[in-house]
Amino acid sequence: MGLAGEDIGPARAREQFLREGSVEEAVRSPILNSWQRSRSLGLTPEGCELPFSQDLDLDGRLVRAAVPVLDRLQFRFAGRNMNVSLADGRGAVLQRRFGEASLVRHLAAIQSVPGFVFAERFGGTNGIGLALAERQLVNVYGAEHFAERSQSSACAAIPVRDPLSGRIDGILCLGFPLTDADTTLNSVIRKAAGAIERRLLEQSSTRERALLQAYLDARRHAPGGDTSGNGQLAELAESGLDWRDQMILKEKATELITSAQRAAVEVSLPGGRRVTLLSRPVTSASGVEGIVIEAVLPSAHQRVAVPAEAGITAVPLAEQVLVPAAPPPGRLPGAAPGRAVATARRPGTPGMPGAAESTAPDSATSGLVLVGEPGVGKYAVAARRRLELLSEASTHIGTTLDVSRTAQELAEMAVPRLADFVTIDLPEAVLRGEEPTDPRSGLHRTVVHGIRDDCPFYPAGEQVDLRPTTPQLRCLSAGEPVLEPDLRAATGWIAQDPGHAEELLGHHVHSLIAVPLLARGIALGVASFYRSADPAPFGDDDRSLAQELATRAAICIDNARRYTREHTMVLALQRSLLPHSFPEQNAVEVAYRYMPAESAVGGDWFDVIPLSGTRIALIVGDVVGHGMHAAATMGRLRIAARNFAELDLGPDEVLTHLDNLVGRLDRDEDTAEAAAGSPGIIGATCLYAIYDPTSQQCVMARSGHPPPAIVRPDGTVTFPDLPAGPPLGLGGLPFETAAFHLTEGSQLVLYTDGLIRDRHRDFDMALDRLRQTLAYPDRSPEDTCEAVLRTVVPDHPTDDIALLVARTRVLEPHRVATWDLAADPALVSGIRAAVTRQLAEWGLDEVVFATELLLSELVTNAIRYGTAPIQVRLIHDRTLICEVSDASSTAPHLRHAATTDEGGRGLFLVAQLAQAWGTRYTADGKVIWAECALEVSGGSLGAVATHFDDIPAI
């Protein structure tokens, strides 16, 4: 059965190998090599996850050739626990057959469903992967498999080769329980693979088969000839040529076939290796004339040997080129694989016309690369090059969602393989992301690209006004490409600008293809392909190729245009929802920056909200996701946060309300968004801070957001240990606050995670860089923002970045006056007198009367309805702030008293005399506050007097 060894079983050997023990003597070398490759790929026995590919050629020539053979194998193994599979050259399973039909209901998907890729780099040591790696029949038993899931099974696998090229087209594999292992299965699978290869050969043309048969006949009749009928590139693969090498050789072989002559050409392979390709004419029994390309891989000691009479042009391989011996007269030149010519000829050597003798080792490897007809080969080369260009275009055009860059990529693909120069003109509307109304007007030269820079085309960036007779506008009008094979006779092109046309012709520009860039039936511009260096003018095939290239590029340009439009709309929406300026206040000096991501606009936001008592709220948030939905959600959350802040709630309470709001929005929109195919609100993060300049206290809370940075006046930078809290929308968990004392001149830096999180750099390194950048306390907030953007922001941000820097200020103690009161109405007159004196000290004599009325009402209300202790506080800031606090949590409310009521007008007076008033709750009770202008207008007092005039006399 070929198990691991005599003294140690495969299971123990595998276990010892995984513990990095030595098992060289106990494991077959192909299995050990595969184990080592699997481990070097980072695979683990439990983690060999196989990718699933939907890109399967289920109707290709391999499947057509294999289906009858697979059906016969299924019939042969009927009733047995046998799994027959066919994989393609990548290791992806194309077909499966089961000896027992019921097996498919009990096997895992990877053992029963086509599409899983068993290449060794994914699945570790297994039959299909090992056959691809070893390029020969392999057996894998039980614990020789690398993956844990395959320990109880065994398999035999063999490559299926293209008989013409020797390339491995697929793998045939038999899988069975370890207990059913049988060495006779190797003979069965060999015969089955041979049958598939014969059916592949039958799919080749009759003329190719005839040429191949003539070549094989010549080999068999050559001295020491090959009697196996093989002699193909598979032998070279065993000498170290992988599939990449074979593709290089086939490409060169195709070109040699088109030359229709004898030749010996050296081909360089990766790694400094070189192989000689020999081109030989051959004629089939029916008279078909073709070319056979044979590869010769010499050893390091072989010497040049070129038959002088054969007429082969020899290109030295280092010093030597090996060729097989010449066949008998009248036969196809050929030689048996593995045999070298024993003579190297130099002109003038006796005994051989024009040759000299030398010995060489008999160790060359040779084999068939390709067979074909020269005429067909020329078309094949041209078609292959077109397909290669289109294939590369599908991956190299549209790598970004930038309109101009996509147009540039089209030009770069076409030069020099199709054209020598390319110009692309797009309407200005397309460059803005809009759909053009008339693509023939407003064209801008977007791209000029060519084999050199001195050709005098209209430069990029300028507007181009083209006449209707030009090929460019004719192709836009007709929606079809226009070919001008001879620009000297293109009167419409010359009429646009005769002097400029003459200048271009002077630079040998001789033919043109103008192609409209059409996507969804809309013309987005025009691409012009010019040829100058190649003497051959453009033809119909070139026009078709240019149209295909332009069509693919137009789709990418249209995608980029639509993205540009949507990106612009989302960015405009987001900027309209963000604050454009902050209200004037004395608590902090603020600067901010906002940077959208390069690829998609997110939902980052920030705000600065003045609160009662000269306090200030700073808030930064980040909605998860990108696009219009994230921007709209950000706007809703910012407005909601501002409304909650206006209620004078603490940071933890504001976050609780936002959390509930996000949860409700998510539930309300879940059904509608799912029906529309758009994602719902996934969540958001937020940091909310309140700074009080009278006490220098800063209270913060956060919901899954990065902590702020605090920069002390001495340059110390800290990231406070602030309770993280769950992201908004999860619900159920409370938010916690933390308080910090901020010395005057400290900087509070709030930011979103796009500033420090980036997949191309380490998070801790980014945080350290931010710390180093902030360690300059003398900078202004504006300068700090600039420094952070310059040194911390990633080169290509993948997420939005919001940055808010606030430098703290302190309200001078002499601008705050405080009085403590007992709950005695008789003390109200004393408070009025004290307030009058304080206002006189501040020079606010004009507001004395209004302030006395206002405070009288607030103090009387607190004494009558509140609870001791009672405190009165005046703050002289941009406005005059009057505060009365008590220990009661009951808040007054404004009502309109009837003309017959004796009370109920106190708060109405407060509302009339103050610019704003309200209530905020504290841990000890509440504060009723009112803000008054430093100059009282006559309108306010007049309204109060009018109201009192309406009260009837008693």
Tab-separated table of N, CA, C and O in Angstrom, residues 369-444:
chain	number	residue	atom	x	y	z
A	369	VAL	N	6.784	20.541	-28.480
A	369	VAL	CA	6.136	21.704	-27.897
A	369	VAL	C	4.834	22.012	-28.628
A	369	VAL	O	3.775	22.166	-28.026
A	370	LEU	N	4.882	22.067	-29.958
A	370	LEU	CA	3.711	22.485	-30.714
A	370	LEU	C	3.856	22.011	-32.146
A	370	LEU	O	4.970	21.859	-32.656
A	371	VAL	N	2.721	21.775	-32.820
A	371	VAL	CA	2.697	21.432	-34.224
A	371	VAL	C	1.584	22.240	-34.879
A	371	VAL	O	0.522	22.443	-34.296
A	372	GLY	N	1.854	22.752	-36.093
A	372	GLY	CA	0.836	23.566	-36.745
A	372	GLY	C	1.257	23.969	-38.129
A	372	GLY	O	2.340	23.643	-38.613
A	373	GLU	N	0.342	24.717	-38.796
A	373	GLU	CA	0.593	25.174	-40.159
A	373	GLU	C	0.944	26.655	-40.135
A	373	GLU	O	0.336	27.434	-39.390
A	374	PRO	N	1.906	27.086	-40.965
A	374	PRO	CA	2.368	28.481	-40.913
A	374	PRO	C	1.262	29.499	-41.166
A	374	PRO	O	1.154	30.503	-40.470
A	375	GLY	N	0.427	29.268	-42.188
A	375	GLY	CA	-0.627	30.233	-42.480
A	375	GLY	C	-1.588	30.391	-41.327
A	375	GLY	O	-1.956	31.504	-40.933
A	376	VAL	N	-1.999	29.232	-40.793
A	376	VAL	CA	-2.896	29.282	-39.634
A	376	VAL	C	-2.187	29.905	-38.450
A	376	VAL	O	-2.779	30.646	-37.661
A	377	GLY	N	-0.885	29.634	-38.331
A	377	GLY	CA	-0.132	30.165	-37.202
A	377	GLY	C	-0.091	31.679	-37.178
A	377	GLY	O	-0.135	32.291	-36.119
A	378	LYS	N	-0.006	32.305	-38.363
A	378	LYS	CA	0.026	33.765	-38.395
A	378	LYS	C	-1.257	34.352	-37.819
A	378	LYS	O	-1.240	35.286	-37.030
A	379	TYR	N	-2.377	33.763	-38.234
A	379	TYR	CA	-3.644	34.246	-37.680
A	379	TYR	C	-3.734	33.933	-36.194
A	379	TYR	O	-4.286	34.706	-35.412
A	380	ALA	N	-3.187	32.780	-35.820
A	380	ALA	CA	-3.240	32.403	-34.404
A	380	ALA	C	-2.426	33.370	-33.554
A	380	ALA	O	-2.838	33.756	-32.453
A	381	VAL	N	-1.240	33.776	-34.064
A	381	VAL	CA	-0.414	34.721	-33.309
A	381	VAL	C	-1.135	36.048	-33.147
A	381	VAL	O	-1.183	36.636	-32.055
A	382	ALA	N	-1.711	36.520	-34.268
A	382	ALA	CA	-2.427	37.798	-34.187
A	382	ALA	C	-3.610	37.701	-33.239
A	382	ALA	O	-3.863	38.597	-32.426
A	383	ALA	N	-4.359	36.586	-33.350
A	383	ALA	CA	-5.523	36.421	-32.472
A	383	ALA	C	-5.097	36.298	-31.020
A	383	ALA	O	-5.745	36.863	-30.119
A	384	ARG	N	-3.996	35.569	-30.785
A	384	ARG	CA	-3.530	35.424	-29.409
A	384	ARG	C	-3.122	36.768	-28.824
A	384	ARG	O	-3.429	37.074	-27.675
A	385	ARG	N	-2.439	37.574	-29.628
A	385	ARG	CA	-2.022	38.874	-29.118
A	385	ARG	C	-3.221	39.769	-28.837
A	385	ARG	O	-3.224	40.537	-27.869
A	386	ARG	N	-4.245	39.679	-29.675
A	386	ARG	CA	-5.449	40.461	-29.405
A	386	ARG	C	-6.119	39.988	-28.122
A	386	ARG	O	-6.553	40.795	-27.292
A	387	LEU	N	-6.197	38.688	-27.961
A	387	LEU	CA	-6.821	38.151	-26.745
A	387	LEU	C	-6.012	38.524	-25.508
A	387	LEU	O	-6.579	38.835	-24.455
A	388	GLU	N	-4.695	38.478	-25.643
A	388	GLU	CA	-3.856	38.870	-24.508
A	388	GLU	C	-4.089	40.332	-24.136
A	388	GLU	O	-4.192	40.690	-22.960
A	389	LEU	N	-4.181	41.182	-25.165
A	389	LEU	CA	-4.401	42.608	-24.906
A	389	LEU	C	-5.750	42.835	-24.233
A	389	LEU	O	-5.863	43.584	-23.253
A	390	LEU	N	-6.792	42.158	-24.741
A	390	LEU	CA	-8.120	42.315	-24.142
A	390	LEU	C	-8.160	41.730	-22.739
A	390	LEU	O	-8.808	42.281	-21.840
A	391	SER	N	-7.445	40.629	-22.536
A	391	SER	CA	-7.411	40.039	-21.204
A	391	SER	C	-6.728	40.968	-20.213
A	391	SER	O	-7.220	41.173	-19.094
A	392	GLU	N	-5.605	41.541	-20.620
A	392	GLU	CA	-4.920	42.491	-19.738
A	392	GLU	C	-5.758	43.746	-19.514
A	392	GLU	O	-5.760	44.320	-18.423
A	393	ALA	N	-6.478	44.153	-20.557
A	393	ALA	CA	-7.313	45.346	-20.413
A	393	ALA	C	-8.389	45.146	-19.363
A	393	ALA	O	-8.747	46.077	-18.633
A	394	SER	N	-8.913	43.937	-19.260
A	394	SER	CA	-9.977	43.685	-18.282
A	394	SER	C	-9.487	43.834	-16.851
A	394	SER	O	-10.285	44.074	-15.944
A	395	THR	N	-8.183	43.709	-16.639
A	395	THR	CA	-7.646	43.842	-15.281
A	395	THR	C	-6.895	45.147	-15.052
A	395	THR	O	-6.714	45.559	-13.911
A	396	HIS	N	-6.460	45.810	-16.141
A	396	HIS	CA	-5.671	47.019	-15.987
A	396	HIS	C	-6.445	48.301	-16.254
A	396	HIS	O	-5.950	49.385	-15.966
A	397	ILE	N	-7.628	48.193	-16.834
A	397	ILE	CA	-8.460	49.373	-17.047
A	397	ILE	C	-9.567	49.367	-16.008
A	397	ILE	O	-10.263	48.372	-15.832
A	398	GLY	N	-9.721	50.475	-15.309
A	398	GLY	CA	-10.758	50.565	-14.282
A	398	GLY	C	-10.273	50.168	-12.908
A	398	GLY	O	-11.069	49.724	-12.083
A	399	THR	N	-8.985	50.335	-12.662
A	399	THR	CA	-8.455	49.980	-11.338
A	399	THR	C	-8.859	50.992	-10.275
A	399	THR	O	-8.753	50.708	-9.081
A	400	THR	N	-9.274	52.181	-10.703
A	400	THR	CA	-9.742	53.196	-9.763
A	400	THR	C	-11.108	53.695	-10.227
A	400	THR	O	-11.553	53.394	-11.341
A	401	LEU	N	-11.754	54.449	-9.378
A	401	LEU	CA	-13.036	55.058	-9.729
A	401	LEU	C	-12.833	56.539	-10.046
A	401	LEU	O	-13.604	57.398	-9.633
A	402	ASP	N	-11.766	56.807	-10.801
A	402	ASP	CA	-11.448	58.154	-11.237
A	402	ASP	C	-11.572	58.203	-12.751
A	402	ASP	O	-10.959	57.400	-13.462
A	403	VAL	N	-12.370	59.145	-13.266
A	403	VAL	CA	-12.653	59.200	-14.698
A	403	VAL	C	-11.374	59.427	-15.493
A	403	VAL	O	-11.082	58.696	-16.448
A	404	SER	N	-10.589	60.417	-15.114
A	404	SER	CA	-9.377	60.743	-15.872
A	404	SER	C	-8.367	59.609	-15.821
A	404	SER	O	-7.727	59.283	-16.830
A	405	ARG	N	-8.219	58.989	-14.655
A	405	ARG	CA	-7.253	57.898	-14.528
A	405	ARG	C	-7.685	56.698	-15.365
A	405	ARG	O	-6.856	56.033	-15.990
A	406	THR	N	-8.968	56.423	-15.421
A	406	THR	CA	-9.459	55.308	-16.233
A	406	THR	C	-9.182	55.557	-17.710
A	406	THR	O	-8.780	54.648	-18.444
A	407	ALA	N	-9.391	56.786	-18.170
A	407	ALA	CA	-9.068	57.124	-19.556
A	407	ALA	C	-7.575	56.966	-19.822
A	407	ALA	O	-7.165	56.473	-20.881
A	408	GLN	N	-6.746	57.354	-18.861
A	408	GLN	CA	-5.299	57.197	-19.011
A	408	GLN	C	-4.923	55.718	-19.112
A	408	GLN	O	-4.033	55.352	-19.898
A	409	GLU	N	-5.589	54.870	-18.359
A	409	GLU	CA	-5.291	53.434	-18.408
A	409	GLU	C	-5.631	52.845	-19.776
A	409	GLU	O	-4.935	51.942	-20.259
A	410	LEU	N	-6.709	53.327	-20.408
A	410	LEU	CA	-7.023	52.879	-21.768
A	410	LEU	C	-5.880	53.230	-22.717
A	410	LEU	O	-5.447	52.390	-23.518
A	411	ALA	N	-5.379	54.436	-22.630
A	411	ALA	CA	-4.281	54.848	-23.506
A	411	ALA	C	-3.027	54.020	-23.241
A	411	ALA	O	-2.328	53.615	-24.183
A	412	GLU	N	-2.733	53.770	-21.989
A	412	GLU	CA	-1.522	53.002	-21.650
A	412	GLU	C	-1.615	51.564	-22.146
A	412	GLU	O	-0.595	50.969	-22.500
A	413	MET	N	-2.836	50.995	-22.183
A	413	MET	CA	-2.976	49.634	-22.691
A	413	MET	C	-2.788	49.579	-24.197
A	413	MET	O	-2.260	48.609	-24.741
A	414	ALA	N	-3.227	50.629	-24.910
A	414	ALA	CA	-3.194	50.608	-26.371
A	414	ALA	C	-1.820	50.929	-26.942
A	414	ALA	O	-1.507	50.538	-28.072
A	415	VAL	N	-0.995	51.658	-26.198
A	415	VAL	CA	0.338	52.060	-26.681
A	415	VAL	C	1.381	51.166	-26.029
A	415	VAL	O	1.413	51.036	-24.803
A	416	PRO	N	2.255	50.506	-26.811
A	416	PRO	CA	2.396	50.558	-28.271
A	416	PRO	C	1.805	49.350	-28.980
A	416	PRO	O	2.063	49.150	-30.166
A	417	ARG	N	1.032	48.512	-28.270
A	417	ARG	CA	0.618	47.223	-28.835
A	417	ARG	C	-0.443	47.361	-29.918
A	417	ARG	O	-0.601	46.469	-30.754
A	418	LEU	N	-1.184	48.452	-29.915
A	418	LEU	CA	-2.163	48.701	-30.967
A	418	LEU	C	-1.849	49.993	-31.716
A	418	LEU	O	-1.940	50.036	-32.941
A	419	ALA	N	-1.516	51.027	-30.992
A	419	ALA	CA	-1.294	52.338	-31.599
A	419	ALA	C	-0.009	52.939	-31.050
A	419	ALA	O	0.523	52.494	-30.030
A	420	ASP	N	0.467	53.970	-31.759
A	420	ASP	CA	1.648	54.689	-31.300
A	420	ASP	C	1.276	55.902	-30.455
A	420	ASP	O	2.058	56.329	-29.605
A	421	PHE	N	0.091	56.454	-30.702
A	421	PHE	CA	-0.398	57.596	-29.928
A	421	PHE	C	-1.893	57.421	-29.702
A	421	PHE	O	-2.607	56.895	-30.564
A	422	VAL	N	-2.351	57.880	-28.540
A	422	VAL	CA	-3.780	57.848	-28.213
A	422	VAL	C	-4.148	59.184	-27.585
A	422	VAL	O	-3.436	59.673	-26.692
A	423	THR	N	-5.232	59.767	-28.077
A	423	THR	CA	-5.802	60.938	-27.423
A	423	THR	C	-7.236	60.610	-27.039
A	423	THR	O	-7.934	59.892	-27.774
A	424	ILE	N	-7.670	61.104	-25.904
A	424	ILE	CA	-9.032	60.854	-25.423
A	424	ILE	C	-9.656	62.186	-25.038
A	424	ILE	O	-9.063	62.962	-24.271
A	425	ASP	N	-10.838	62.442	-25.595
A	425	ASP	CA	-11.565	63.679	-25.340
A	425	ASP	C	-12.886	63.338	-24.656
A	425	ASP	O	-13.659	62.507	-25.160
A	426	LEU	N	-13.138	63.972	-23.509
A	426	LEU	CA	-14.358	63.736	-22.739
A	426	LEU	C	-15.079	65.057	-22.513
A	426	LEU	O	-14.435	66.099	-22.316
A	427	PRO	N	-16.416	65.050	-22.529
A	427	PRO	CA	-17.150	66.279	-22.187
A	427	PRO	C	-16.903	66.680	-20.740
A	427	PRO	O	-16.643	65.835	-19.871
A	428	GLU	N	-16.995	67.972	-20.498
A	428	GLU	CA	-16.768	68.479	-19.146
A	428	GLU	C	-17.769	67.879	-18.167
A	428	GLU	O	-17.444	67.643	-17.005
A	429	ALA	N	-18.996	67.619	-18.636
A	429	ALA	CA	-20.006	67.038	-17.757
A	429	ALA	C	-19.577	65.669	-17.243
A	429	ALA	O	-19.798	65.327	-16.076
A	430	VAL	N	-18.940	64.866	-18.085
A	430	VAL	CA	-18.485	63.530	-17.659
A	430	VAL	C	-17.404	63.662	-16.594
A	430	VAL	O	-17.382	62.900	-15.621
A	431	LEU	N	-16.518	64.622	-16.768
A	431	LEU	CA	-15.457	64.818	-15.777
A	431	LEU	C	-16.032	65.238	-14.425
A	431	LEU	O	-15.446	64.951	-13.378
A	432	ARG	N	-17.190	65.916	-14.446
A	432	ARG	CA	-17.849	66.303	-13.190
A	432	ARG	C	-18.690	65.183	-12.612
A	432	ARG	O	-19.202	65.306	-11.511
A	433	GLY	N	-18.856	64.099	-13.370
A	433	GLY	CA	-19.677	62.997	-12.893
A	433	GLY	C	-21.091	63.022	-13.421
A	433	GLY	O	-21.908	62.178	-13.026
A	434	GLU	N	-21.395	63.933	-14.325
A	434	GLU	CA	-22.743	64.051	-14.852
A	434	GLU	C	-22.867	63.314	-16.178
A	434	GLU	O	-21.881	62.955	-16.805
A	435	GLU	N	-24.113	63.106	-16.592
A	435	GLU	CA	-24.371	62.477	-17.875
A	435	GLU	C	-24.393	63.549	-18.953
A	435	GLU	O	-25.111	64.541	-18.822
A	436	PRO	N	-23.629	63.388	-20.038
A	436	PRO	CA	-23.564	64.465	-21.036
A	436	PRO	C	-24.865	64.590	-21.817
A	436	PRO	O	-25.495	63.592	-22.174
A	437	THR	N	-25.272	65.818	-22.068
A	437	THR	CA	-26.461	66.050	-22.881
A	437	THR	C	-26.131	65.960	-24.367
A	437	THR	O	-26.922	65.440	-25.155
A	438	ASP	N	-24.976	66.475	-24.750
A	438	ASP	CA	-24.513	66.400	-26.135
A	438	ASP	C	-23.018	66.134	-26.116
A	438	ASP	O	-22.217	67.045	-25.889
A	439	PRO	N	-22.601	64.885	-26.310
A	439	PRO	CA	-21.162	64.562	-26.202
A	439	PRO	C	-20.316	65.214	-27.280
A	439	PRO	O	-19.092	65.197	-27.186
A	440	ARG	N	-20.937	65.793	-28.314
A	440	ARG	CA	-20.159	66.420	-29.388
A	440	ARG	C	-19.718	67.828	-29.048
A	440	ARG	O	-18.917	68.426	-29.777
A	441	SER	N	-20.244	68.381	-27.967
A	441	SER	CA	-19.876	69.743	-27.580
A	441	SER	C	-19.235	69.726	-26.202
A	441	SER	O	-19.486	68.830	-25.390
A	442	GLY	N	-18.428	70.735	-25.937
A	442	GLY	CA	-17.784	70.844	-24.634
A	442	GLY	C	-16.733	69.794	-24.383
A	442	GLY	O	-16.472	69.430	-23.228
A	443	LEU	N	-16.107	69.272	-25.454
A	443	LEU	CA	-15.090	68.238	-25.272
A	443	LEU	C	-13.806	68.836	-24.708
A	443	LEU	O	-13.372	69.923	-25.119
A	444	HIS	N	-13.207	68.114	-23.779
A	444	HIS	CA	-11.920	68.508	-23.202
A	444	HIS	C	-10.900	67.412	-23.471
A	444	HIS	O	-11.195	66.222	-23.310
